[in-house]
Structure formats: C-alpha cells, structure tokens
CSV table of C-alpha atoms in Angstrom, one decimal:
chain,number,residue,atom,x,y,z
A,1,MET,CA,0.0,0.0,0.0
A,2,THR,CA,1.2,3.5,-0.9
A,3,LYS,CA,3.2,5.2,1.9
A,4,VAL,CA,2.0,8.5,3.3
A,5,VAL,CA,4.8,10.8,4.4
A,6,ILE,CA,3.9,13.7,6.8
A,7,LEU,CA,6.3,16.5,7.5
A,8,ALA,CA,5.9,17.2,11.3
A,9,GLY,CA,9.3,18.6,12.4
A,10,GLY,CA,9.1,22.4,12.0
A,11,PHE,CA,9.3,24.9,14.8
A,12,GLY,CA,5.9,26.5,14.1
A,13,THR,CA,7.2,30.0,15.1
A,14,ARG,CA,4.1,31.8,13.8
A,15,ILE,CA,1.9,30.1,16.3
A,16,SER,CA,4.3,30.2,19.2
A,17,ASP,CA,1.5,30.6,21.8
A,18,TYR,CA,1.1,26.8,21.4
A,19,THR,CA,4.4,25.6,20.0
A,20,LYS,CA,6.5,26.6,23.1
A,21,THR,CA,5.4,23.3,24.6
A,22,ILE,CA,4.3,21.1,21.7
A,23,PRO,CA,5.1,20.7,18.0
A,24,LYS,CA,2.6,22.4,15.6
A,25,PRO,CA,1.1,19.1,14.3
A,26,MET,CA,0.0,18.3,17.9
A,27,ILE,CA,-2.1,21.4,18.3
A,28,LYS,CA,-5.6,20.2,18.9
A,29,ILE,CA,-8.6,21.0,16.7
A,30,ASN,CA,-11.8,19.8,18.3
A,31,ASN,CA,-9.9,17.9,21.0
A,32,LYS,CA,-7.7,16.0,18.5
A,33,PRO,CA,-4.2,16.8,17.1
A,34,ILE,CA,-4.3,18.2,13.6
A,35,LEU,CA,-1.9,15.5,12.7
A,36,VAL,CA,-4.5,12.8,13.5
A,37,HIS,CA,-7.2,14.7,11.5
A,38,ILE,CA,-4.8,14.4,8.5
A,39,MET,CA,-4.1,10.7,9.1
A,40,GLU,CA,-7.8,10.0,9.4
A,41,HIS,CA,-8.4,11.7,6.1
A,42,TYR,CA,-5.9,9.4,4.3
A,43,SER,CA,-7.2,6.3,6.1
A,44,ARG,CA,-10.8,7.0,4.9
A,45,TYR,CA,-9.4,6.3,1.4
A,46,GLY,CA,-7.6,3.1,2.6
A,47,TYR,CA,-4.1,4.6,3.0
A,48,LYS,CA,-2.9,3.7,6.5
A,49,ASN,CA,0.9,3.4,6.0
A,50,PHE,CA,2.2,6.5,7.7
A,51,TYR,CA,5.8,7.8,7.8
A,52,ILE,CA,6.1,10.8,10.1
A,53,ALA,CA,9.2,13.0,9.8
A,54,LEU,CA,10.0,14.3,13.3
A,55,GLY,CA,12.1,17.2,14.4
A,56,TYR,CA,11.1,19.9,16.9
A,57,LYS,CA,9.7,18.3,20.1
A,58,GLY,CA,9.4,14.9,18.3
A,59,SER,CA,9.2,13.2,21.7
A,60,VAL,CA,5.7,14.7,22.2
A,61,ILE,CA,4.5,12.9,19.0
A,62,LYS,CA,6.2,9.7,20.0
A,63,ASN,CA,4.6,9.7,23.4
A,64,TYR,CA,1.1,10.5,21.9
A,65,PHE,CA,1.3,7.4,19.7
A,66,LYS,CA,2.6,5.2,22.5
A,67,ARG,CA,-0.5,6.2,24.6
A,68,ASN,CA,-3.1,6.2,21.8
A,69,LYS,CA,-3.5,3.2,19.6
A,70,PHE,CA,-4.7,3.2,16.0
A,71,ASP,CA,-5.2,0.5,13.5
A,72,TRP,CA,-2.6,2.1,11.2
A,73,ASN,CA,1.0,1.3,10.4
A,74,ILE,CA,2.9,4.3,11.9
A,75,LYS,CA,6.6,4.8,11.6
A,76,LEU,CA,8.1,7.8,13.5
A,77,ILE,CA,11.4,8.9,12.0
A,78,ASP,CA,13.8,11.5,13.5
A,79,THR,CA,14.9,13.7,10.7
A,80,GLY,CA,16.9,16.3,12.7
A,81,LEU,CA,16.0,19.4,14.6
A,82,ASN,CA,17.1,22.0,12.1
A,83,THR,CA,16.5,20.1,8.9
A,84,MET,CA,14.4,21.9,6.2
A,85,THR,CA,11.4,20.4,4.4
A,86,GLY,CA,13.4,18.9,1.5
A,87,GLY,CA,16.1,17.6,3.8
A,88,ARG,CA,13.6,15.8,5.9
A,89,LEU,CA,12.3,14.0,2.9
A,90,LYS,CA,15.8,13.2,1.6
A,91,ARG,CA,16.6,11.5,4.9
A,92,MET,CA,13.8,9.1,4.4
A,93,LYS,CA,15.1,7.9,1.0
A,94,LYS,CA,16.0,4.4,2.0
A,95,ILE,CA,12.7,3.8,3.9
A,96,LEU,CA,10.7,5.0,0.9
A,97,GLY,CA,12.3,2.7,-1.6
A,98,ASN,CA,11.3,2.7,-5.3
A,99,GLU,CA,7.6,3.3,-5.0
A,100,THR,CA,5.5,6.4,-5.6
A,101,PHE,CA,4.4,8.0,-2.3
A,102,PHE,CA,2.1,10.6,-0.9
A,103,LEU,CA,3.6,13.6,0.9
A,104,THR,CA,1.9,16.3,2.9
A,105,TYR,CA,2.5,18.9,5.6
A,106,GLY,CA,1.5,18.3,9.2
A,107,ASP,CA,-0.6,21.5,9.5
A,108,GLY,CA,-3.1,21.5,6.7
A,109,ILE,CA,-6.6,20.0,6.5
A,110,SER,CA,-8.5,19.4,3.3
A,111,ASN,CA,-11.3,17.3,1.9
A,112,VAL,CA,-9.3,16.5,-1.3
A,113,ASN,CA,-10.3,13.2,-2.8
A,114,ILE,CA,-7.1,11.2,-2.3
A,115,LYS,CA,-8.1,8.4,-4.8
A,116,LYS,CA,-8.8,11.0,-7.5
A,117,LEU,CA,-5.5,12.7,-6.8
A,118,LYS,CA,-3.6,9.5,-7.2
A,119,LYS,CA,-5.5,8.6,-10.4
A,120,PHE,CA,-4.7,12.1,-11.8
A,121,HIS,CA,-1.0,11.6,-10.9
A,122,LYS,CA,-1.0,8.3,-12.8
A,123,SER,CA,-2.7,9.7,-15.8
A,124,LYS,CA,-0.3,12.6,-16.2
A,125,ASN,CA,2.8,10.4,-15.6
A,126,LYS,CA,5.0,13.2,-14.3
A,127,MET,CA,7.5,13.1,-11.4
A,128,VAL,CA,5.4,15.3,-9.0
A,129,THR,CA,1.8,16.2,-8.6
A,130,LEU,CA,0.8,18.9,-6.1
A,131,THR,CA,-2.7,19.9,-5.0
A,132,ALA,CA,-3.4,23.4,-6.0
A,133,VAL,CA,-6.0,25.3,-3.9
A,134,ARG,CA,-7.5,28.7,-3.7
A,135,PRO,CA,-6.2,30.5,-0.6
A,136,PRO,CA,-9.0,31.3,1.9
A,137,ALA,CA,-9.7,34.9,1.2
A,138,ARG,CA,-9.1,37.2,4.2
A,139,PHE,CA,-9.8,40.6,2.8
A,140,GLY,CA,-12.4,42.3,0.5
A,141,ALA,CA,-11.1,43.0,-3.0
A,142,LEU,CA,-11.1,46.6,-4.3
A,143,LYS,CA,-10.3,48.1,-7.7
A,144,LEU,CA,-9.5,51.8,-7.6
A,145,LYS,CA,-9.2,54.5,-10.2
A,146,GLY,CA,-7.6,57.4,-8.4
A,147,ASN,CA,-9.6,57.4,-5.2
A,148,LYS,CA,-12.9,56.2,-6.8
A,149,VAL,CA,-13.8,52.6,-6.1
A,150,GLN,CA,-14.6,50.9,-9.4
A,151,TYR,CA,-15.1,47.4,-8.1
A,152,PHE,CA,-15.8,46.0,-4.6
A,153,LYS,CA,-16.2,42.4,-3.8
A,154,GLU,CA,-16.4,41.1,-0.3
A,155,LYS,CA,-13.7,38.5,0.4
A,156,SER,CA,-13.4,37.2,-3.2
A,157,LYS,CA,-11.5,34.0,-3.5
A,158,MET,CA,-11.4,34.2,-7.3
A,159,ASP,CA,-9.0,37.1,-7.5
A,160,GLU,CA,-6.4,35.2,-5.4
A,161,GLY,CA,-5.1,32.7,-7.9
A,162,TRP,CA,-3.9,29.2,-6.9
A,163,ILE,CA,-1.4,28.2,-4.2
A,164,ASN,CA,0.4,25.0,-3.2
A,165,GLY,CA,-1.9,23.2,-0.8
A,166,GLY,CA,0.5,20.3,-0.2
A,167,PHE,CA,-1.0,16.8,-0.7
A,168,PHE,CA,1.6,15.7,-3.1
A,169,VAL,CA,2.1,12.4,-5.1
A,170,ILE,CA,5.8,11.9,-5.8
A,171,LYS,CA,7.9,9.4,-7.7
A,172,PRO,CA,11.1,8.5,-5.8
A,173,GLU,CA,13.4,9.9,-8.5
A,174,PHE,CA,12.4,13.4,-7.3
A,175,LEU,CA,14.6,12.9,-4.3
A,176,LYS,CA,17.8,13.3,-6.4
A,177,TYR,CA,16.9,17.0,-6.7
A,178,ILE,CA,17.2,17.5,-3.0
A,179,LYS,CA,20.7,18.4,-2.1
A,180,ASN,CA,21.0,18.2,1.7
A,181,ASP,CA,19.4,19.0,5.1
A,182,LYS,CA,19.4,22.7,4.3
A,183,THR,CA,17.2,22.3,1.1
A,184,PHE,CA,13.7,23.6,1.2
A,185,LEU,CA,11.3,21.3,-0.7
A,186,GLU,CA,9.5,24.4,-2.1
A,187,ARG,CA,12.6,26.1,-3.5
A,188,GLU,CA,15.3,24.4,-5.7
A,189,PRO,CA,13.7,20.9,-6.0
A,190,LEU,CA,10.2,22.0,-7.0
A,191,GLU,CA,11.5,24.8,-9.1
A,192,LYS,CA,13.8,22.4,-10.9
A,193,VAL,CA,11.1,19.9,-11.7
A,194,THR,CA,8.9,22.7,-12.9
A,195,ARG,CA,11.7,23.8,-15.4
A,196,ILE,CA,11.9,20.2,-16.8
A,197,LYS,CA,8.1,20.0,-17.0
A,198,GLN,CA,7.8,17.3,-14.4
A,199,LEU,CA,5.4,19.1,-12.0
A,200,VAL,CA,1.6,19.1,-12.5
A,201,ALA,CA,-1.2,20.5,-10.4
A,202,TYR,CA,-4.4,18.8,-9.3
A,203,LYS,CA,-6.9,21.6,-8.9
A,204,HIS,CA,-8.9,21.2,-5.7
A,205,LYS,CA,-11.9,23.5,-5.4
A,206,GLY,CA,-13.2,22.1,-2.2
A,207,PHE,CA,-12.2,22.7,1.5
A,208,TRP,CA,-8.6,23.5,2.4
A,209,GLN,CA,-7.2,25.3,5.4
A,210,CYS,CA,-3.7,25.5,6.8
A,211,MET,CA,-2.9,26.4,10.4
A,212,ASP,CA,-0.2,29.0,10.3
A,213,THR,CA,-1.6,31.4,13.0
A,214,LYS,CA,-3.9,31.4,16.0
A,215,ARG,CA,-6.6,32.9,13.8
A,216,ASP,CA,-6.4,29.9,11.5
A,217,LYS,CA,-6.7,27.5,14.5
A,218,ASP,CA,-9.8,29.3,15.7
A,219,LYS,CA,-11.3,29.1,12.2
A,220,LEU,CA,-10.7,25.4,12.1
A,221,GLU,CA,-12.2,24.9,15.5
A,222,LYS,CA,-15.4,26.7,14.3
A,223,ILE,CA,-15.6,24.5,11.2
A,224,PHE,CA,-15.1,21.2,13.1
A,225,LYS,CA,-17.7,22.2,15.8
A,226,LYS,CA,-20.3,22.8,13.0
A,227,SER,CA,-19.6,19.5,11.2
C-alpha cells in the first residue's frame, strides 16, 4: 500500500503561543491533534501506512502514539532538529524505496479526494503532482481608479489565484533533486522539476485550510464544531 509521508518537524514559530510546549502538528482541533485529522483523512481512502518526519519536540508525537492506539502502520522517524522540508524527505530515501508515495504537511486539512488525486497523478505520468488550492480569502477586493472605487467584492477567492496546498504524489526519482538538510522542498527541488516540465497541479476547489496562525486555528475549531 502506498506510503504517506507527513512532515511534522518544523518549529511553528508563527503560532508560538502553542508551540512553546508542543510541536505544531500536535495542536488540537476539536480535541484531536491536527496530525491525527490528516491521518484519518488518508485512512478513509484506505491509506494507512504513515511515515512521520519528526524534528522539533518529536518526543511529544512519540509519546502520543505510545499512549493512543490506532489500526494504522505508523513509523516515526527522527529527521533532525534544524532540517528543512526537503532535507527531511531526503533523509527518508532508504525507507521510501522505489515506489511512488504521498507527501503532505502536518498542519493543513483538506477534503481533497485522495483516490482521484492518485488517479490524476498516474494519468499525467509526471514526477510530482501537487494539490493546487484557492487560498482562503481574508480581505475584501477593491479596484481603484484614483480614489474612486470601481469594483468592490467582499472576500473574493477568485482574485487570489492558486497556491500550493500540499497533498503531493511523488515518484522516488524526485529525491535526487534535494541536495541536503538545508534544502527547502519548495525552492530548488520543486523549481527544478517545474523547469523540466515534471510538475503538475491537481486543482482542488473544495475545502482546504492550513494552520499558520492562532486565527487559522480558531477558524478550524469553528468549522469542526459545526460539522
């Protein structure tokens, strides 16, 4: 069964109210760590083979999975305290082997259809597929001519374009583009595969929300309480 890699080792500095004591993926949304929400999403589609890249306060994640049992195959891998996103993945090269795998961040929740995402990746036959999402709009959009408002739209998502929402499907040969621990996944490696036309985007128009700030956490709490 396809492996699911989750990057869960960053410092989470923008949400430091919480991350002084726990790593960001362990911040609870509706009484459950965001990491577990992400794993539950994959497991709904039958993917239960998890490889979690640990770094900052990794022992908190280890203790959680010692105390709480799930019917998933969970491997917790120390990938270094100061390692960047690309470096964390590179360190897992041997474990990942020669098979295509899923990769996502430990701080974003989505209702993306994982089966459709994998099917799309297969049909395009490229090295990397990322899930493109519309960023949740935060501000009203204005178009001005001088000081006259020509256009006003309350919190329009459509003007924002697309962003990387994570939820990748990756062929193992991509790892050769990651230099070392200092490499950011989102810089040289993804830029390089874009240049050689090996990166495609699966457009997801449904729900997606990352948790960068306390405001994002509060928003996710509200969504989960309603559902």
